[in-house]
C-alpha atoms as one frame of an Amber mdcrd trajectory, in Angstrom:
protein
  39.270  -2.727 -18.229  41.373  -5.108 -16.177  40.213  -8.044 -14.047  39.874
  -6.058 -10.815  37.645  -3.455 -12.414  35.549  -6.141 -14.085  35.086  -7.988
 -10.793  34.122  -4.735  -9.095  31.569  -4.014 -11.823  30.097  -7.522 -11.583
  29.898  -7.239  -7.794  28.206  -3.850  -7.990  25.677  -5.133 -10.534  24.976
  -8.166  -8.333  24.339  -5.946  -5.302  22.076  -3.631  -7.311  20.194  -6.663
  -8.669  19.643  -8.038  -5.165  18.539  -4.604  -3.959  16.001  -4.459  -6.786
  14.711  -7.933  -5.847  14.226  -6.830  -2.240  12.671  -3.426  -2.975  10.418
  -4.396  -5.898   7.798  -6.300  -3.829   7.505  -3.343  -1.458   6.948  -0.931
  -4.339   4.351  -3.245  -5.876   2.612  -3.544  -2.478   2.451   0.223  -2.029
   0.990   0.647  -5.513  -1.578  -2.080  -4.797  -2.570  -0.509  -1.464  -3.010
   2.901  -3.090  -5.226   1.372  -5.782  -7.362  -0.447  -3.203  -7.678   2.728
  -1.110  -8.773   4.672  -4.188 -11.350   2.002  -5.074 -12.725   1.976  -1.522
 -12.931   5.771  -1.462 -14.782   5.819  -4.807 -17.199   3.120  -3.629 -17.832
   5.041  -0.398 -18.542   8.216  -2.372 -20.938   6.352  -4.670 -22.749   4.815
  -1.695 -22.983   8.179   0.036 -24.337   9.777  -3.138 -26.996   7.057  -3.488
 -28.002   7.270   0.183 -27.977  11.047   0.144 -25.576  11.203   3.061 -22.122
  12.688   3.206 -18.984  10.592   3.637 -18.837  11.514   7.347 -21.640   9.015
   7.920 -19.249   6.218   7.061 -16.320   7.511   9.056 -14.379   4.922  10.984
 -15.430   4.360  14.581 -18.752   6.198  14.427 -20.900   3.095  14.101 -22.570
   1.512  17.115 -20.526  -1.645  16.554 -17.158   0.131  16.549 -14.091  -1.933
  17.353 -13.521  -2.423  21.069 -10.185  -3.116  22.674  -9.980  -6.279  24.770
  -8.180  -5.846  28.077  -6.646  -8.480  30.290  -7.992  -8.826  33.835
């Protein structure tokens, strides 16, 4: 391996290392979000089972205090 090939290899490894540093937080965030979603879904199912109601009772936007969009005058 001569100097040019070694420099190319070092450059490629540096770029791959930086790519890993940029992508790793996103992958960790996706895994965390999936875990939180699973925990929320399990808690909702447990609550529905205790209340005797199906999960549709807790569907988003069906409550009387559903989120309202503010509009400028």
